Amino acid sequence: MITTMPKILFIGVDYYAYPLEIEKSFIRQGYDVEWHPIEPTDYWSKILKIIMPGVYKSKLDDYHADIIQKSAQTEFDIVLFIQVHQFSDENLSTLKSYQRGARFILYNWDALTTHDYRSFLPYFDKVATFDRYDADVHGIEYLPLFAIPKFFEVRRDLPKEYDLYFVGSLVTLSRVNALRKLREFCKTRNISLKLHMRCSPVMIAKMILSGQYMPGMTLISLSFGEIIDIMGRSRATLDFANHQQAGYTMRFIENMCAGQKIVTDNHRIRDECFYSPDRFLILDRDAMRLDGLLEFLERPTPAAEFSEAFSIDSWSRELLSS
């Protein structure tokens, strides 16, 4: 007997290698996956988005219409969006009419304060968010982010070169200013700090012209392997988000699953079942002071008892469940 695998139409933000890892997780669970970035990924489209947003929006609508027409030849069991605010109501309605037998699922790894997707909720059979505040206030299912398998294999026995490291993108000036304060604080306390701050060309130019450029700002993104190497050679990581949110960042989850100590500005961590003062140090983001950091680093790190609950396979199973 020939059995056909259930099919997923997966449309989402093209963020580093995470869509590929999500697709692999779905495949491990027996799904046939068709993946499309929610926005064009070519260089000229990215430039057009900045300099001519109206023209870009028209091109984006055409891009989505093309995805809909191509996918209309297949009857999908699930249509999954990771982010949806880039779609027009017209295109989403058309997709719904072509895929009448599919469950529509939306996952959001941005807070409503960043992208307000509430007008799209009626299109979906299931909606989940990484942000606990949005979930509680708006009645959306809460589903934290995940770590891919590689982060469960970080070597903790490597010699430590850094007391603290930060790897992330600089999107807001508040994050730039916070990291500048942190760097100055670490200098005065003889705390070794590793910063890898990915910036857009526009942000780099702004920082240079305003005299605010800092060592560690770069156009280059690190691979998972390079991040894992830094993790293994660091005693702790610094986590704080670009935007106002209550959800835990991807980097937070990855470091937790790697058994890393975490310095975070997310005060909600105290209410979690996995919280331990030996694993997490709460940061005053405004002051960017880390008094007590060295004592925190010297304490033994407890075992990461709940890490498996944050694996990508656990996440994808819960996301696709009824």
Coordinates of C-alpha atoms in Angstrom, one line a residue:
M1 CA 0.0 0.0 0.0
I2 CA 1.3 3.4 -1.0
T3 CA 0.9 6.0 1.7
T4 CA 1.4 9.7 1.1
M5 CA 3.0 12.0 3.6
P6 CA 1.0 14.9 4.9
K7 CA 2.0 18.2 3.3
I8 CA 3.0 21.5 4.8
L9 CA 3.1 24.8 2.9
F10 CA 5.6 26.7 5.0
I11 CA 5.8 30.5 4.5
G12 CA 8.0 32.5 6.9
V13 CA 10.7 35.0 7.7
D14 CA 14.1 33.9 6.2
Y15 CA 16.1 34.3 9.4
Y16 CA 19.6 32.8 9.2
A17 CA 19.4 29.0 8.9
Y18 CA 16.4 28.6 11.1
P19 CA 13.8 27.9 8.4
L20 CA 16.0 25.1 7.1
E21 CA 16.2 23.6 10.6
I22 CA 12.5 23.9 11.0
E23 CA 11.9 22.2 7.7
K24 CA 14.3 19.4 8.8
S25 CA 12.3 18.9 12.0
F26 CA 9.0 18.7 10.1
I27 CA 10.5 16.1 7.8
R28 CA 11.8 14.0 10.7
Q29 CA 8.1 13.9 11.9
G30 CA 7.0 12.6 8.5
Y31 CA 5.8 15.7 6.7
D32 CA 6.5 16.7 3.1
V33 CA 7.4 20.4 3.2
E34 CA 7.3 23.2 0.6
W35 CA 9.1 26.3 1.9
H36 CA 8.9 29.9 0.7
P37 CA 10.5 33.0 2.3
I38 CA 7.8 35.5 3.1
E39 CA 9.8 38.3 1.4
P40 CA 12.1 38.2 -1.6
T41 CA 15.7 37.5 -0.6
D42 CA 17.5 39.1 -3.6
Y43 CA 19.8 42.1 -3.0
W44 CA 17.8 44.6 -5.2
S45 CA 14.5 43.8 -3.4
K46 CA 16.2 44.6 0.0
I47 CA 17.4 47.9 -1.5
L48 CA 14.0 48.7 -2.9
K49 CA 12.4 48.1 0.4
I50 CA 14.5 50.9 1.9
I51 CA 14.4 53.5 -0.8
M52 CA 11.0 53.0 -2.4
P53 CA 8.7 51.2 0.1
G54 CA 5.6 51.8 -2.0
V55 CA 7.1 50.2 -5.1
Y56 CA 8.4 47.4 -2.9
K57 CA 4.9 46.7 -1.4
S58 CA 3.5 46.2 -5.0
K59 CA 6.4 43.9 -5.8
L60 CA 5.8 42.0 -2.6
D61 CA 2.1 41.5 -3.3
D62 CA 3.0 40.1 -6.7
Y63 CA 5.6 37.8 -5.1
H64 CA 3.0 36.4 -2.7
A65 CA 0.4 36.0 -5.5
D66 CA 3.0 33.9 -7.4
I67 CA 3.5 31.7 -4.4
I68 CA -0.2 31.2 -4.1
Q69 CA -0.6 30.3 -7.8
K70 CA 2.2 27.8 -7.7
S71 CA 1.1 26.1 -4.5
A72 CA -2.5 25.9 -5.8
Q73 CA -1.5 22.7 -7.7
T74 CA -1.1 20.9 -4.4
E75 CA -3.6 20.2 -1.7
F76 CA -1.8 20.9 1.6
D77 CA -2.8 19.5 5.0
I78 CA -1.2 22.5 6.8
V79 CA -0.4 26.0 5.8
L80 CA 2.1 27.5 8.3
F81 CA 3.2 31.1 8.6
I82 CA 6.0 32.4 10.7
Q83 CA 5.0 36.0 10.7
V84 CA 2.2 37.2 8.4
H85 CA 2.0 41.0 8.6
Q86 CA 3.9 41.2 5.2
F87 CA 0.8 39.6 3.5
S88 CA -2.1 41.6 2.2
D89 CA -5.7 40.6 3.2
E90 CA -6.5 40.0 -0.5
N91 CA -3.6 37.5 -0.9
L92 CA -4.3 35.7 2.3
S93 CA -8.0 35.4 1.4
T94 CA -7.0 34.0 -2.0
L95 CA -4.7 31.4 -0.3
K96 CA -7.5 30.4 2.0
S97 CA -9.9 29.9 -0.9
Y98 CA -7.3 27.7 -2.7
Q99 CA -6.4 25.6 0.3
R100 CA -9.9 25.0 1.8
G101 CA -8.9 21.6 3.4
A102 CA -5.8 22.9 5.2
R103 CA -5.3 23.9 8.8
F104 CA -3.9 27.4 8.9
I105 CA -1.3 27.9 11.7
L106 CA 0.5 31.1 12.6
Y107 CA 3.6 31.4 14.8
N108 CA 5.0 34.8 15.9
W109 CA 8.5 35.3 17.1
D110 CA 8.0 39.0 17.3
A111 CA 6.0 40.8 20.0
L112 CA 2.8 42.7 19.1
T113 CA 4.8 45.9 20.0
T114 CA 7.0 45.2 17.0
H115 CA 4.4 43.9 14.5
D116 CA 0.7 44.0 15.2
Y117 CA -0.8 40.9 13.6
R118 CA -4.1 40.9 15.4
S119 CA -6.1 41.7 12.3
F120 CA -4.9 38.5 10.7
L121 CA -6.1 36.2 13.5
P122 CA -9.5 35.3 12.0
Y123 CA -7.6 33.6 9.0
F124 CA -6.0 31.0 11.3
D125 CA -7.2 27.9 13.0
K126 CA -4.3 28.1 15.5
V127 CA -2.1 31.0 16.6
A128 CA 0.9 30.8 18.9
T129 CA 3.5 33.4 20.1
F130 CA 6.8 33.3 21.9
D131 CA 5.7 36.3 24.0
R132 CA 4.0 35.3 27.2
Y133 CA 2.6 38.8 27.8
D134 CA 0.9 38.8 24.4
A135 CA -0.4 35.3 25.0
D136 CA -1.9 36.2 28.4
V137 CA -3.5 39.5 27.3
H138 CA -4.8 38.5 23.9
G139 CA -5.7 34.8 24.5
I140 CA -3.0 33.5 22.1
E141 CA -1.3 30.2 22.8
Y142 CA 2.1 30.6 24.4
L143 CA 5.0 28.6 22.8
P144 CA 8.6 29.6 23.6
L145 CA 11.3 29.4 21.0
F146 CA 13.7 26.4 20.5
A147 CA 17.3 25.3 20.1
I148 CA 18.5 23.2 17.2
P149 CA 20.4 19.9 18.0
K150 CA 23.9 21.5 17.7
F151 CA 23.4 23.6 20.7
F152 CA 22.8 20.5 22.9
E153 CA 26.4 19.4 22.0
V154 CA 28.4 22.5 23.1
R155 CA 31.7 21.5 24.8
R156 CA 31.8 22.9 28.3
D157 CA 35.3 21.7 29.0
L158 CA 37.2 24.2 26.7
P159 CA 39.5 26.7 28.3
K160 CA 37.7 30.0 28.9
E161 CA 38.9 33.1 27.1
Y162 CA 35.9 35.3 27.9
D163 CA 34.0 36.0 31.1
L164 CA 31.0 37.3 29.1
Y165 CA 30.1 37.3 25.4
F166 CA 27.3 38.8 23.3
V167 CA 26.4 37.8 19.7
G168 CA 23.5 39.6 18.1
S169 CA 22.2 42.2 15.6
L170 CA 22.1 45.9 16.3
V171 CA 18.8 47.2 15.1
T172 CA 18.0 49.9 17.7
L173 CA 20.2 52.7 19.2
S174 CA 19.1 51.7 22.6
R175 CA 20.9 48.4 22.2
V176 CA 24.0 50.2 20.9
N177 CA 24.0 52.5 23.9
A178 CA 23.5 49.6 26.3
L179 CA 26.4 47.7 24.9
R180 CA 28.6 50.8 25.1
K181 CA 27.8 51.1 28.8
L182 CA 28.5 47.4 29.3
R183 CA 31.9 47.6 27.6
E184 CA 32.9 50.5 29.8
F185 CA 31.7 48.7 32.9
C186 CA 33.7 45.6 32.0
K187 CA 36.8 47.6 31.4
T188 CA 36.7 49.1 34.9
R189 CA 36.1 45.7 36.5
N190 CA 38.7 43.8 34.4
I191 CA 35.9 41.5 33.0
S192 CA 36.9 40.0 29.6
L193 CA 34.1 40.7 27.1
K194 CA 33.6 39.4 23.6
L195 CA 31.2 41.4 21.4
H196 CA 30.0 40.4 17.9
M197 CA 27.5 43.0 16.8
R198 CA 26.1 42.5 13.3
C199 CA 24.9 45.8 11.8
S200 CA 23.3 46.7 8.5
P201 CA 25.4 48.9 6.1
V202 CA 23.1 51.8 7.0
M203 CA 23.7 51.3 10.8
I204 CA 27.4 51.0 10.3
A205 CA 27.5 54.3 8.4
K206 CA 25.4 56.1 11.0
M207 CA 27.7 54.9 13.8
I208 CA 30.8 56.0 11.9
L209 CA 29.4 59.4 10.9
S210 CA 28.2 60.1 14.5
G211 CA 31.5 58.9 16.0
Q212 CA 29.8 56.1 17.9
Y213 CA 31.4 53.1 16.1
M214 CA 32.6 50.4 18.5
P215 CA 35.0 47.5 17.9
G216 CA 32.9 44.4 17.3
M217 CA 30.5 46.1 14.9
T218 CA 30.4 44.1 11.6
L219 CA 28.5 43.4 8.5
I220 CA 29.2 39.7 8.9
S221 CA 26.9 37.1 10.5
L222 CA 28.4 34.2 12.4
S223 CA 27.6 30.6 11.5
F224 CA 26.1 28.3 14.1
G225 CA 29.5 26.6 14.4
E226 CA 31.3 29.9 15.1
I227 CA 28.7 30.8 17.8
I228 CA 29.0 27.4 19.4
D229 CA 32.8 27.8 19.5
I230 CA 32.4 31.1 21.3
M231 CA 29.9 29.6 23.7
G232 CA 32.3 26.9 24.6
R233 CA 35.1 29.4 25.3
S234 CA 33.0 31.7 27.4
R235 CA 31.8 31.6 31.0
A236 CA 28.5 33.3 30.4
T237 CA 26.4 35.1 27.8
L238 CA 24.6 38.4 27.8
D239 CA 21.0 38.3 26.5
F240 CA 18.8 41.3 25.9
A241 CA 16.4 41.9 23.1
N242 CA 16.4 44.7 20.4
H243 CA 12.7 45.4 21.0
Q244 CA 10.4 45.6 24.0
Q245 CA 9.1 42.1 24.6
A246 CA 8.4 39.5 27.3
G247 CA 9.4 36.5 25.2
Y248 CA 12.8 34.7 25.5
T249 CA 15.1 35.3 22.5
M250 CA 16.5 32.5 20.4
R251 CA 19.9 33.2 21.8
F252 CA 18.6 32.8 25.3
I253 CA 17.1 29.4 24.6
E254 CA 20.2 28.2 22.8
N255 CA 22.5 29.1 25.6
M256 CA 20.2 27.6 28.2
C257 CA 20.1 24.3 26.2
A258 CA 23.9 24.5 25.9
G259 CA 24.2 24.6 29.7
Q260 CA 25.5 28.2 29.6
K261 CA 25.2 30.7 32.4
I262 CA 23.0 33.6 31.3
V263 CA 22.9 37.3 32.2
T264 CA 19.5 38.7 31.1
D265 CA 17.4 41.8 31.5
N266 CA 14.2 39.6 31.3
H267 CA 12.9 39.7 34.8
R268 CA 10.1 37.2 34.1
I269 CA 12.7 34.5 34.3
R270 CA 12.3 34.5 38.1
D271 CA 8.8 32.9 37.6
E272 CA 10.0 30.0 35.5
C273 CA 10.3 26.4 36.8
F274 CA 13.8 26.2 35.3
Y275 CA 15.0 29.4 37.1
S276 CA 18.1 29.1 39.3
P277 CA 20.1 32.0 40.7
D278 CA 23.2 29.9 39.9
R279 CA 22.2 29.8 36.2
F280 CA 20.7 33.2 35.6
L281 CA 21.8 36.7 36.7
I282 CA 19.2 39.5 36.3
L283 CA 20.6 42.6 34.7
D284 CA 19.5 46.2 35.3
R285 CA 19.3 47.2 31.6
D286 CA 19.2 50.9 32.1
A287 CA 22.4 51.0 34.2
M288 CA 24.1 48.1 32.5
R289 CA 25.9 47.3 35.8
L290 CA 27.0 43.8 36.5
D291 CA 28.0 43.9 40.2
G292 CA 28.2 40.4 41.4
L293 CA 29.1 38.9 38.0
L294 CA 32.4 37.4 39.0
E295 CA 30.8 35.7 42.0
F296 CA 28.0 34.5 39.8
L297 CA 30.5 32.9 37.4
E298 CA 32.3 31.1 40.2
R299 CA 29.3 29.3 41.4
P300 CA 28.7 25.8 40.0
T301 CA 26.3 25.6 37.1
P302 CA 23.3 23.3 37.8
A303 CA 22.2 20.7 35.3
A304 CA 19.8 22.0 32.6
E305 CA 16.9 19.8 33.6
F306 CA 14.3 21.3 31.3
S307 CA 16.5 21.8 28.2
E308 CA 14.9 19.0 26.1
A309 CA 11.5 20.7 26.4
F310 CA 13.1 23.5 24.3
S311 CA 14.4 21.3 21.5
I312 CA 13.2 22.2 17.9
D313 CA 11.5 18.8 17.6
S314 CA 9.5 19.5 20.8
W315 CA 8.6 22.9 19.5
S316 CA 7.5 21.7 16.1
R317 CA 5.4 18.9 17.5
E318 CA 3.6 21.3 19.8
L319 CA 3.1 23.9 17.0
L320 CA 1.5 21.4 14.7
S321 CA -0.6 19.7 17.3
S322 CA -4.4 20.3 17.5

